[in-house]
mmCIF file of C-alpha atoms and ligand atoms in Angstrom:
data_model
loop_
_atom_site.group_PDB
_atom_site.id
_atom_site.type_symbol
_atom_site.label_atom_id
_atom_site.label_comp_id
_atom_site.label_asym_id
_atom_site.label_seq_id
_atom_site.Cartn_x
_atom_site.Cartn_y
_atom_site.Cartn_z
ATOM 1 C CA UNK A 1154 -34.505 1.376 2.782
ATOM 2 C CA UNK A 1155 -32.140 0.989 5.703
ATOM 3 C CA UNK A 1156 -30.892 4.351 7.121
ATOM 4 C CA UNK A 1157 -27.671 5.545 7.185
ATOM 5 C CA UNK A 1158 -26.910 4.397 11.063
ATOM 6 C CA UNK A 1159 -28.529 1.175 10.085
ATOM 7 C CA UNK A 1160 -26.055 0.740 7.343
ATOM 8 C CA UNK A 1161 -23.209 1.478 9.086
ATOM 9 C CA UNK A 1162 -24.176 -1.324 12.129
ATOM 10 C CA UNK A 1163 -25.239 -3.849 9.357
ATOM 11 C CA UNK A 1164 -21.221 -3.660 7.383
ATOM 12 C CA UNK A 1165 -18.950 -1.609 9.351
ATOM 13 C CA UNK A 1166 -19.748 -2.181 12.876
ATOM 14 C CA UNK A 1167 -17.663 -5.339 14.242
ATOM 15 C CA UNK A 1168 -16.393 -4.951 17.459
ATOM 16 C CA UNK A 1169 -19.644 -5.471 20.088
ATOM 17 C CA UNK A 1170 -20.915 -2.476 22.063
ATOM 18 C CA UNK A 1171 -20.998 -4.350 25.133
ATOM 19 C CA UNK A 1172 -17.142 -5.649 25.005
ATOM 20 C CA UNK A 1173 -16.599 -6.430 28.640
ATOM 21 C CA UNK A 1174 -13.595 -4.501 30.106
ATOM 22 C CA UNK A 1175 -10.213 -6.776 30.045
ATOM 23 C CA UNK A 1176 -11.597 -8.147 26.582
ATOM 24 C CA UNK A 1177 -8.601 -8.888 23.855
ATOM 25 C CA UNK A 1178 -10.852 -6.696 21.832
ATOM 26 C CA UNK A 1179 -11.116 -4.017 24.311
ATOM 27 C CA UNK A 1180 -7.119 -3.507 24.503
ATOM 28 C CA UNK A 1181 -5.937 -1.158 21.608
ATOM 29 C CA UNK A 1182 -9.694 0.762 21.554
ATOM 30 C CA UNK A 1183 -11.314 2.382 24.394
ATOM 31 C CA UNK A 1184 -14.021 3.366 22.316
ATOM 32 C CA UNK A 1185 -15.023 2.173 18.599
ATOM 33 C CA UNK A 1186 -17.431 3.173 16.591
ATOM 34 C CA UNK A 1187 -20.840 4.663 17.522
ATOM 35 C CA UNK A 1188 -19.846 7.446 19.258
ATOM 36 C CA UNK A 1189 -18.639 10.848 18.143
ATOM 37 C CA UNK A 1190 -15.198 9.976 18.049
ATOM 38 C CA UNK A 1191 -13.563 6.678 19.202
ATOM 39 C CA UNK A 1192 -10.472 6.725 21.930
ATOM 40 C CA UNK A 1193 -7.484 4.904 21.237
ATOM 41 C CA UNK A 1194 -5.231 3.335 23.807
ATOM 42 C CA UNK A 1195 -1.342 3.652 22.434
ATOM 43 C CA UNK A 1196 0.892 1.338 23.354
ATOM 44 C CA UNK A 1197 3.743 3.416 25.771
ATOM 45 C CA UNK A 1198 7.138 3.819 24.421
ATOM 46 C CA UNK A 1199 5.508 3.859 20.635
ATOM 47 C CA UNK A 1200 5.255 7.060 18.018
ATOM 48 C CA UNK A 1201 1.749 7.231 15.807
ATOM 49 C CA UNK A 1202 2.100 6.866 12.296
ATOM 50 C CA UNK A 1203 -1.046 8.203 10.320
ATOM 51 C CA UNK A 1204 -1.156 8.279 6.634
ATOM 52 C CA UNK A 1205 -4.344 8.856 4.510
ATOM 53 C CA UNK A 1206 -5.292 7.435 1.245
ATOM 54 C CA UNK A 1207 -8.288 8.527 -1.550
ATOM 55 C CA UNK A 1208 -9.212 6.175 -3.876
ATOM 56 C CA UNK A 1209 -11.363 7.847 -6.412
ATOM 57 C CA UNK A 1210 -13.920 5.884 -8.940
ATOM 58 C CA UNK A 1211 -12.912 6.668 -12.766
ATOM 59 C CA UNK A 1212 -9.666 7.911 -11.419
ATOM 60 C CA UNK A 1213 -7.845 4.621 -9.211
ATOM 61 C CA UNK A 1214 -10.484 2.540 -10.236
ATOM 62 C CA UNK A 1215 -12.953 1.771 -12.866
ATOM 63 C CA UNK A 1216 -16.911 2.011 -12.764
ATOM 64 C CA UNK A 1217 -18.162 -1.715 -12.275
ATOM 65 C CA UNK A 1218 -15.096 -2.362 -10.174
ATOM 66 C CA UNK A 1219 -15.487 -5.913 -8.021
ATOM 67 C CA UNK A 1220 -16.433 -4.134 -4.320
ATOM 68 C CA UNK A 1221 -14.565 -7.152 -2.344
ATOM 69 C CA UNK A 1222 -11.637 -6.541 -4.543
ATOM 70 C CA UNK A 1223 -12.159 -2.764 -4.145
ATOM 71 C CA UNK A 1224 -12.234 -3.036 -0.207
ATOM 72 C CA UNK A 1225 -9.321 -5.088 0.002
ATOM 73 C CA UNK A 1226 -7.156 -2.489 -2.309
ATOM 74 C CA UNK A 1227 -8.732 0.482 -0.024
ATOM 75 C CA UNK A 1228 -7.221 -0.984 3.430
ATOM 76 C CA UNK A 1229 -4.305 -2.783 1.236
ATOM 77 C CA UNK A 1230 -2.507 0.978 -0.513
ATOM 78 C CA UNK A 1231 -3.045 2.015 3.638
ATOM 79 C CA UNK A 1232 -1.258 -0.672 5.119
ATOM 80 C CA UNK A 1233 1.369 -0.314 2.446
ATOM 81 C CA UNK A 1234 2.327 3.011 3.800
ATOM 82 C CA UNK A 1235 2.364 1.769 7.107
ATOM 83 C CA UNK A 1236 4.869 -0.854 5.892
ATOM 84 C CA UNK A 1237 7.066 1.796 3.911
ATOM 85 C CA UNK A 1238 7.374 3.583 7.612
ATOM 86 C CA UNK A 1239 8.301 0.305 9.396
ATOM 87 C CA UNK A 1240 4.983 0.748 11.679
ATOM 88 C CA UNK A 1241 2.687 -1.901 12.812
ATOM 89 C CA UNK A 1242 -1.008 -1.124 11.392
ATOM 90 C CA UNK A 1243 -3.539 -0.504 14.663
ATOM 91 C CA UNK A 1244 -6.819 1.325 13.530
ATOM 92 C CA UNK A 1245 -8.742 2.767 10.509
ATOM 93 C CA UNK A 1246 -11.185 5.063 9.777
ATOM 94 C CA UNK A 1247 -13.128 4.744 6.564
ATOM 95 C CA UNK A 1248 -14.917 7.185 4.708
ATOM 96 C CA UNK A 1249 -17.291 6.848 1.929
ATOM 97 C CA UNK A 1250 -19.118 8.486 -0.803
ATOM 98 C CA UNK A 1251 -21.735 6.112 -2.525
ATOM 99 C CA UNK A 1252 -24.088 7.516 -5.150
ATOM 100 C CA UNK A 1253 -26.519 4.748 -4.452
ATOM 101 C CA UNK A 1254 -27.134 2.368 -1.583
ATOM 102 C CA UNK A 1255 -26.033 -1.116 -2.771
ATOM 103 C CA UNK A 1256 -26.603 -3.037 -0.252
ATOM 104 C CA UNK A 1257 -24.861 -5.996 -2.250
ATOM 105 C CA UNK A 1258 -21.931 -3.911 -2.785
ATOM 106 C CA UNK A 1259 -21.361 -3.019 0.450
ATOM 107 C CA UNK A 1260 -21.543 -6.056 1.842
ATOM 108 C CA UNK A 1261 -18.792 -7.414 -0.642
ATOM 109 C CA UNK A 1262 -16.704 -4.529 0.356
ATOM 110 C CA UNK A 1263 -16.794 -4.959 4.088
ATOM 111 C CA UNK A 1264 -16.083 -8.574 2.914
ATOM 112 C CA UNK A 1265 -12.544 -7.421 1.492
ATOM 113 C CA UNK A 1266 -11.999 -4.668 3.709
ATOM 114 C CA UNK A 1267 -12.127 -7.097 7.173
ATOM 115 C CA UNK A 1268 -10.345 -9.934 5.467
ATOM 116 C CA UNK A 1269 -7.574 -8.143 5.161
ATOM 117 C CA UNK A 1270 -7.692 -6.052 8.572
ATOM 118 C CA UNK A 1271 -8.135 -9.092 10.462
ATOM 119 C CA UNK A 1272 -5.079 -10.907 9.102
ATOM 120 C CA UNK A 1273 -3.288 -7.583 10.143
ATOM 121 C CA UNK A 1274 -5.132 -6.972 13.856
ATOM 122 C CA UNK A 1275 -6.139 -3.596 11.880
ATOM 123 C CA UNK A 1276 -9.790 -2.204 13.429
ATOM 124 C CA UNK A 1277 -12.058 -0.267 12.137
ATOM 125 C CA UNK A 1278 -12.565 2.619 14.571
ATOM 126 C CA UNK A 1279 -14.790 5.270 12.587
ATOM 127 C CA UNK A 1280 -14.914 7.060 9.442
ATOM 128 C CA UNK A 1281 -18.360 8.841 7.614
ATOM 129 C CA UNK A 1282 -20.501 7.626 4.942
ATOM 130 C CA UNK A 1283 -22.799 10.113 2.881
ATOM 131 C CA UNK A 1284 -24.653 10.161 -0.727
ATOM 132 C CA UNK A 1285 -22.024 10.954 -3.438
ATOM 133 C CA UNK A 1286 -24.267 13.584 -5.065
ATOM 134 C CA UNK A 1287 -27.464 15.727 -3.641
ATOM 135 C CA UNK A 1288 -30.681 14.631 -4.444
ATOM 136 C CA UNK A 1289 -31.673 15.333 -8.533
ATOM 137 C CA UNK A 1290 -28.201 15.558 -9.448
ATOM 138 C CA UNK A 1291 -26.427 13.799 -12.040
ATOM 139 C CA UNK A 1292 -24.595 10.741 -10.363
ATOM 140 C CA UNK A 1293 -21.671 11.007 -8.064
ATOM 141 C CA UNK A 1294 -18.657 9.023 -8.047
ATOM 142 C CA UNK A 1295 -18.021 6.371 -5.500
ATOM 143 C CA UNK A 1296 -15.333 7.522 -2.854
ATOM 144 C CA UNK A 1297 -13.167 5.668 -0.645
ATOM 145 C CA UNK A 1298 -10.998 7.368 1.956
ATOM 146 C CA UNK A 1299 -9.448 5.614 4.724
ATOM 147 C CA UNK A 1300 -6.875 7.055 7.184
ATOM 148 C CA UNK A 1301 -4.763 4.652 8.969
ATOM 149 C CA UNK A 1302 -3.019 4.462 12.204
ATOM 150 C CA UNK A 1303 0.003 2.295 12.866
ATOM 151 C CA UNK A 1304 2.468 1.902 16.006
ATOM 152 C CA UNK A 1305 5.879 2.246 15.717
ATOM 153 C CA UNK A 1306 8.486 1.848 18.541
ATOM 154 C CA UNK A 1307 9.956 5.499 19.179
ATOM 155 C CA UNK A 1308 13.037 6.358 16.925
ATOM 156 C CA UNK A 1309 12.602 3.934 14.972
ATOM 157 C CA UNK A 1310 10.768 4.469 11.885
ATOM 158 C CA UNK A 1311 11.952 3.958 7.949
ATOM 159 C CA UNK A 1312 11.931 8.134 6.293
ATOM 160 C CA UNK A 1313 13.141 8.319 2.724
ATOM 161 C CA UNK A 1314 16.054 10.884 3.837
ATOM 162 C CA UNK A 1315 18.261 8.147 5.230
ATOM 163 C CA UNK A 1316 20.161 6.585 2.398
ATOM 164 C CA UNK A 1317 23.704 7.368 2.467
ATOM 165 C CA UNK A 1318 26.291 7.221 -0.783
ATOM 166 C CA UNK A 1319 27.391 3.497 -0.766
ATOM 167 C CA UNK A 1320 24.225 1.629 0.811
ATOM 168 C CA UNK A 1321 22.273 -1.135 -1.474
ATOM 169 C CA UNK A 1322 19.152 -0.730 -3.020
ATOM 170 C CA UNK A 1323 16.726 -3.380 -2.488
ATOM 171 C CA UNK A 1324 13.201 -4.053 -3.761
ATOM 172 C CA UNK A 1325 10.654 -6.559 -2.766
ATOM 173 C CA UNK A 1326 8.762 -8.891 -4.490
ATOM 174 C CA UNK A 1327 8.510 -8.052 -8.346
ATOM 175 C CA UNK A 1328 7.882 -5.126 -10.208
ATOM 176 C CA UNK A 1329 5.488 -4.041 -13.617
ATOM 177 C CA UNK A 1330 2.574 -6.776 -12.612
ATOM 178 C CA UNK A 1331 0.224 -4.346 -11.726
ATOM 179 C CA UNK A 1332 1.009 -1.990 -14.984
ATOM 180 C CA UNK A 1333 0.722 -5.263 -17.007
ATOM 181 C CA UNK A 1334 -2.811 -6.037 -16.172
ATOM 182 C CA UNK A 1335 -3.712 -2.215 -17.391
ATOM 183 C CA UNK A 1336 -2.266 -3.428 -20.733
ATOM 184 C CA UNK A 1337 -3.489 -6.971 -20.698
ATOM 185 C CA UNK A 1338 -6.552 -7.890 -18.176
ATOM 186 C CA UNK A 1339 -6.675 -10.930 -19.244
ATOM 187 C CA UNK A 1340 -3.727 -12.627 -17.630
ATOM 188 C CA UNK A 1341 -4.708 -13.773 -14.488
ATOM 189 C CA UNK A 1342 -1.601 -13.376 -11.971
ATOM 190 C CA UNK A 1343 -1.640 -9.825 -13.305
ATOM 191 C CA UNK A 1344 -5.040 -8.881 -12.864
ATOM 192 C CA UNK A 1345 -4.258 -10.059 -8.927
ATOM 193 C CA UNK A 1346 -1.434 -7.701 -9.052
ATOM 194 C CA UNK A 1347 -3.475 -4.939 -9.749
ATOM 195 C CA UNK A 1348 -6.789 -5.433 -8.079
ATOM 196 C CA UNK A 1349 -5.042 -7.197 -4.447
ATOM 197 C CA UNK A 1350 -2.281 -5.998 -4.327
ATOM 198 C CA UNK A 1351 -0.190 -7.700 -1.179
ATOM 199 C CA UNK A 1352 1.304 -4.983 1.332
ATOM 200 C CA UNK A 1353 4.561 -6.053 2.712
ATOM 201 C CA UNK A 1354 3.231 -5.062 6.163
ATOM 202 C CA UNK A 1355 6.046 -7.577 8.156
ATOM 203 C CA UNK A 1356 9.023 -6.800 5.939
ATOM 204 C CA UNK A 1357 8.617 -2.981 6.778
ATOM 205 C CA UNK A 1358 8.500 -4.020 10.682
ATOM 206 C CA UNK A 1359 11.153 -6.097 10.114
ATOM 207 C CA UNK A 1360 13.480 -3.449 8.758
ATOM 208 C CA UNK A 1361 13.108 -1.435 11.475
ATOM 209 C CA UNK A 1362 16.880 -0.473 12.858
ATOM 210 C CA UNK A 1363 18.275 -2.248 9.477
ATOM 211 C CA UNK A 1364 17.251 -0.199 6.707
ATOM 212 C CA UNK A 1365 18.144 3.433 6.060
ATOM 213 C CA UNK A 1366 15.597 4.745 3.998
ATOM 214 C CA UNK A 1367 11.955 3.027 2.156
ATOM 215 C CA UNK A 1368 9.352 3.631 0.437
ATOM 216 C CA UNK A 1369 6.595 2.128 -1.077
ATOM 217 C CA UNK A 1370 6.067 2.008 -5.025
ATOM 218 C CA UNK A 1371 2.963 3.152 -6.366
ATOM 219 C CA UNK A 1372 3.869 5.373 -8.555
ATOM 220 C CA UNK A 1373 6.604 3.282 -10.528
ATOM 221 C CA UNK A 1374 10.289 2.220 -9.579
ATOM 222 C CA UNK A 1375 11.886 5.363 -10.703
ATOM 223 C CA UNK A 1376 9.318 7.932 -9.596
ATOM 224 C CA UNK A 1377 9.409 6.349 -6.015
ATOM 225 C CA UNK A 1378 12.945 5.762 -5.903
ATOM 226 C CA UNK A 1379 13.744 9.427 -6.552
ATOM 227 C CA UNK A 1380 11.815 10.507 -4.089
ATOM 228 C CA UNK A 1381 14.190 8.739 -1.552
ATOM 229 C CA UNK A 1382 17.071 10.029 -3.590
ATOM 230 C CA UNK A 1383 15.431 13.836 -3.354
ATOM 231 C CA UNK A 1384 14.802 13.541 0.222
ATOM 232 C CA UNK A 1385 18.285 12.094 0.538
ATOM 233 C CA UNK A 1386 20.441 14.153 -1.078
ATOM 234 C CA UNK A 1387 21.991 11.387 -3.196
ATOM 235 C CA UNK A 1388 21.984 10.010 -6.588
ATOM 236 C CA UNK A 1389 22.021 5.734 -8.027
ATOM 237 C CA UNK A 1390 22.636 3.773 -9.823
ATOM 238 C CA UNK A 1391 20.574 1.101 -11.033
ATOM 239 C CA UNK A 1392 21.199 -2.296 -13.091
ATOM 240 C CA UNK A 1393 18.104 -2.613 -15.392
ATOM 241 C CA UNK A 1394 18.602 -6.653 -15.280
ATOM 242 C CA UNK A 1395 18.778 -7.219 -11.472
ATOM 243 C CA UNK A 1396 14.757 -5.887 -11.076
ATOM 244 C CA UNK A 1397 12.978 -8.238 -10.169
ATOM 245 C CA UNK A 1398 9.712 -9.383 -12.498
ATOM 246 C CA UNK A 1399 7.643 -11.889 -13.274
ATOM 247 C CA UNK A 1400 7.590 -14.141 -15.913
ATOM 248 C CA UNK A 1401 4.291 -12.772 -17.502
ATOM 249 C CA UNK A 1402 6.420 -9.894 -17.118
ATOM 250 C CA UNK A 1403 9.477 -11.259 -18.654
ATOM 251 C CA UNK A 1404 7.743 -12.680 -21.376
ATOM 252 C CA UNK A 1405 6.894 -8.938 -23.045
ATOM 253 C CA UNK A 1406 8.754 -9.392 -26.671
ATOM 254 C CA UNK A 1407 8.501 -4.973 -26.734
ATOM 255 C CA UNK A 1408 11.873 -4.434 -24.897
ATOM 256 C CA UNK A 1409 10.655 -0.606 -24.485
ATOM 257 C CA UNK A 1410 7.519 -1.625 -23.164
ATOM 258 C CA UNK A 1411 8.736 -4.332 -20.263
ATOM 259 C CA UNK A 1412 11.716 -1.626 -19.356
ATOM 260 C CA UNK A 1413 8.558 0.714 -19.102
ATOM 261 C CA UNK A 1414 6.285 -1.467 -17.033
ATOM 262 C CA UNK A 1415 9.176 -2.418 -14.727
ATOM 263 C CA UNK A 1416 10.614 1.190 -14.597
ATOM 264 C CA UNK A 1417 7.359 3.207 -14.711
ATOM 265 C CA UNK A 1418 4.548 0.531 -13.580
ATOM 266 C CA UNK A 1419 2.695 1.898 -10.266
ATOM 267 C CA UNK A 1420 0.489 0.171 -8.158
ATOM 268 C CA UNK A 1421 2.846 -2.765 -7.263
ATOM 269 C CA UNK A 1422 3.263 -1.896 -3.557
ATOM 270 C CA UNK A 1423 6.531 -3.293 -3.185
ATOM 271 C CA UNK A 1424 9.186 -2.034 -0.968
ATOM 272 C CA UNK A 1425 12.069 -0.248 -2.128
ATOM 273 C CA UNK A 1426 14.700 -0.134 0.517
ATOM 274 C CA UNK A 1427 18.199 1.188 0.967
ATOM 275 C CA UNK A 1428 20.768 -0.823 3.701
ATOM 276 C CA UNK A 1429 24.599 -0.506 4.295
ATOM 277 C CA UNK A 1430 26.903 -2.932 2.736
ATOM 278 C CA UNK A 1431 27.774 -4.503 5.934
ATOM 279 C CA UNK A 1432 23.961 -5.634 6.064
ATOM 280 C CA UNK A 1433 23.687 -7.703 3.072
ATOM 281 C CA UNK A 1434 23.590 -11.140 4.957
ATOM 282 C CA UNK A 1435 20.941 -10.237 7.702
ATOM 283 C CA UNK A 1436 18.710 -8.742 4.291
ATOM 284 C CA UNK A 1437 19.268 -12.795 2.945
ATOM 285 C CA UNK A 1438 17.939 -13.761 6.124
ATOM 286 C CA UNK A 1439 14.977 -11.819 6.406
ATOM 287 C CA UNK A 1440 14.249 -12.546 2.674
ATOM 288 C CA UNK A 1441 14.182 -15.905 3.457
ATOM 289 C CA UNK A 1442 12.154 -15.698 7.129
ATOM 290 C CA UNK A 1443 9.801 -13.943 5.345
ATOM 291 C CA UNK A 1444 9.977 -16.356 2.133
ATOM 292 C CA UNK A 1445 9.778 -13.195 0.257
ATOM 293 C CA UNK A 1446 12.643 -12.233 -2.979
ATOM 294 C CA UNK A 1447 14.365 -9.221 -1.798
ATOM 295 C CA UNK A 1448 16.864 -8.495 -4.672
ATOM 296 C CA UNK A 1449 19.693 -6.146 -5.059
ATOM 297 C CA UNK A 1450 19.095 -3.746 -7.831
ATOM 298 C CA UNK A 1451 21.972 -1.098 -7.118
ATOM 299 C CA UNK A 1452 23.663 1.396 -4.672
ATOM 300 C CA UNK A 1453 22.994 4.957 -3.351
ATOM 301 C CA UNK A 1454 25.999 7.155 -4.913
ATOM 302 C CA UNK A 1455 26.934 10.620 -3.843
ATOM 303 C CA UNK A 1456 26.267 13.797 -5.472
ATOM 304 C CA UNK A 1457 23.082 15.253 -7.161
ATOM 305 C CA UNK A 1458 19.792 13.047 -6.716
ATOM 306 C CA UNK A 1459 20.104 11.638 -10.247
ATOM 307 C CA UNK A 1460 18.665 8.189 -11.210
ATOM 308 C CA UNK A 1461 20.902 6.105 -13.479
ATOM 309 C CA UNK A 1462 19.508 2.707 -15.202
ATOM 310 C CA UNK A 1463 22.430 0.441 -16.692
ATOM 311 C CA UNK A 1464 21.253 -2.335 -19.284
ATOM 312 C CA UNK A 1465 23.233 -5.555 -19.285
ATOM 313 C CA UNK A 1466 25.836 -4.072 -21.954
ATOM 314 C CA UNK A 1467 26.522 -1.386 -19.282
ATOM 315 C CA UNK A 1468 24.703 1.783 -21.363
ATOM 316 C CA UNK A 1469 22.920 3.994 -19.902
ATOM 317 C CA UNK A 1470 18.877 3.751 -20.372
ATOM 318 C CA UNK A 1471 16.564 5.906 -20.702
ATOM 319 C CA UNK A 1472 14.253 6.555 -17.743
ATOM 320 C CA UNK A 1473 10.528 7.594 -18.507
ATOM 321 C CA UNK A 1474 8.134 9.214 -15.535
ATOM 322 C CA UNK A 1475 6.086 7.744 -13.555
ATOM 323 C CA UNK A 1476 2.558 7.867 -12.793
ATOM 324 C CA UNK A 1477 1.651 11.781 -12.021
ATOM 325 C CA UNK A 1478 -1.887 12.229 -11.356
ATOM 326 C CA UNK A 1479 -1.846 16.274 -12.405
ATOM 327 C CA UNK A 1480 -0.435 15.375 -15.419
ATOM 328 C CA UNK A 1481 -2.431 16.414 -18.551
HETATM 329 P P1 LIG B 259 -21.312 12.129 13.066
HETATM 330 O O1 LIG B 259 -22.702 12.661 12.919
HETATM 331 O O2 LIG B 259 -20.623 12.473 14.336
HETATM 332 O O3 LIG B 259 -20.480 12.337 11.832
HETATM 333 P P2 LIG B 259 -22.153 9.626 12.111
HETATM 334 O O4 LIG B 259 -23.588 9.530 12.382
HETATM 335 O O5 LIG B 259 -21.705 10.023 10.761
HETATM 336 O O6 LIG B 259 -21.499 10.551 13.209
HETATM 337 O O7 LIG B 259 -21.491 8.219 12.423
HETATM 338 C C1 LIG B 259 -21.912 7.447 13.519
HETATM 339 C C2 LIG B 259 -20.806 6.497 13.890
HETATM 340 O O8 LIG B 259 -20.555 5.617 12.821
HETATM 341 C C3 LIG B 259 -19.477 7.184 14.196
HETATM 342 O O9 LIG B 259 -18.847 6.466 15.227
HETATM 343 C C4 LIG B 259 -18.698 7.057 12.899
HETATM 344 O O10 LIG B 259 -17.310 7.038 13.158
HETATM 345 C C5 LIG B 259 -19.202 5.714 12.392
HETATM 346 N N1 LIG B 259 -19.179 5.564 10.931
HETATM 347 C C6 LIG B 259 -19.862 6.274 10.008
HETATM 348 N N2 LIG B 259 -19.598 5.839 8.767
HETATM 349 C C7 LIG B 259 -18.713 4.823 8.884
HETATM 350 C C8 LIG B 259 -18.045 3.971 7.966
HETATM 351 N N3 LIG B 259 -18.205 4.048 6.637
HETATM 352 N N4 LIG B 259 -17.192 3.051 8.469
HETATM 353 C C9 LIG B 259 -16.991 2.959 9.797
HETATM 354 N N5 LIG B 259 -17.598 3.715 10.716
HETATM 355 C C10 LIG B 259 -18.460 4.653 10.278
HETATM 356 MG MG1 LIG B 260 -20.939 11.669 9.924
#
């Protein structure tokens, strides 16, 4: 059986050891992995972002879980913060728990993991990787932690205290896809929702000096939205038709259940975004640079950070939690 430092050269290793100095490779990392800790080169004028994400097996995913899949979600619920700061996604570290040494399944999940950080310039600068259980114990769980760095210019990054009474709300993409395929596996689109997911890595650069607050949604519409209302100070209001969904989505005959998917879904890694009035047209533009749907769904109001969801008759709905992982 391969060691563990064999392992780690064999998947996770990508950049060279002998990267000549003045490299493209070389420019962002002094140092990769291999070492006892890798150096990073900033870029001047720019603030770190660093967020950290643990994706736990029988908890964010199930046993028997497709590992490409798998390492795509890992790196994608990472970058998705990044986006939901406005920062640019540099480096990663990865850390892993594996009962067993799969040499299969790690080399589909380095498959997933670098498709997706090379189509972001994301590298893979470290992490750890140990047995998930000592030796004669019942099996671990797999676990799957990766920290990421990003670069954003200084000043400039999205915080969820910034929306102000009178600004739009704005969400990306579509919501309750990824809360669908929990329901019903079986349709496709769905299923891709929920297992690779897309972060919205260049709309969260792009709203850099243009939106007031963001924030990603995994936890559900509502859920994440208060949390920018919380950390605002502010309340909303929210018109139940104008979120956006698809037409799997759409199609749900259970009014209760779509409004819950939609409202309550997680895991869609969207952005929800707040921006003044006066910025509606340059939000059309960007929605259409990016050939993304941004849609309206509502406006920041003052007062007490209460949510308020508006059907098309103009009553008030009701709004259920989100996803709460303490809950009983
Ligand atoms: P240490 O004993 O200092 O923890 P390790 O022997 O665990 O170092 O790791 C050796 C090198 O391999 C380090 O550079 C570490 O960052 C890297 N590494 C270990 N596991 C992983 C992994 N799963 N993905 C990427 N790099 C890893
Ligand atoms: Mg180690």
């Amino acid at each position: 059986m391969p060691s563990e430092f064999e392992l780690i050269r064999r998947y996770f290793e990508q950049t060279p050891r002998d990267v000549r100095p003045g490299d493209r490779r070389r420019r962002r990392v002094s140092l990769g992995i291999g070492d006892d800790a890798a150096l990073l080169r900033p870029s001047a004028g720019m603030e770190l972002a660093v967020s950290t994400d643990l994706l736990l097996e029988g908890v964010h995913f199930r046993a028997g879980a497709d590992p490409r899949k798998l390492g795509h979600k890992a790196l994608a619920v990472n970058l998705s913060d990044m986006a939901a700061m406005g920062a640019a996604p540099r480096w990663a570290t990865l850390a892993l728990a594996l009962p067993v040494v799969n040499e299969a399944w790690l080399g589909e999940f380095a498959k997933g993991f670098f498709a997706l950080a090379a189509r972001f310039g994301v590298e893979l600068i470290g992490g750890d990787t140990t047995r998930a259980a000592a030796p004669g114990a019942a099996r671990g769980s797999i676990v799957i932690c990766i920290t990421i760095l990003g670069e954003v210019p200084t000043g400039l990054a999205l915080f969820r205290a910034g929306a102000r009474p009178g600004d739009d709300i704005w969400v990306s993409g579509e919501l309750g896809g990824a809360a669908l395929a929990l329901a019903q596996p079986d349709i496709a689109a769905a299923a891709r929702r929920l297992d690779e997911p897309e972060p919205r890595v260049e709309l969260g650069e792009r709203l850099r000096g243009l939106a007031s607050a963001a924030i990603d949604v995994s936890d559900g519409f509502a859920q994440d939205l208060g949390h920018i209302l919380e950390r605002s100070g502010a309340g909303a209001i929210i018109e139940y038709e104008l979120l956006p969904r698809s037409i799997d989505v759409r199609k749900i005959q259970d009014e209760k259940l779509q409004a819950r998917l939609v409202l309550c879904g997680g895991d869609d890694y969207e952005l929800v975004f707040t921006a003044p009035q006066a910025s509606r047209g340059e939000v059309e533009v960007l929605a259409s640079d990016l050939k993304l749907s941004l849609s309206r769904v509502g406006s920041i109001q003052s007062g007490a950070p209460r949510l308020q969801v508006f059907d098309t008759q103009g009553r008030p709905m009701p709004v259920g939690r989100g996803f709460d992982h303490f809950a009983p």
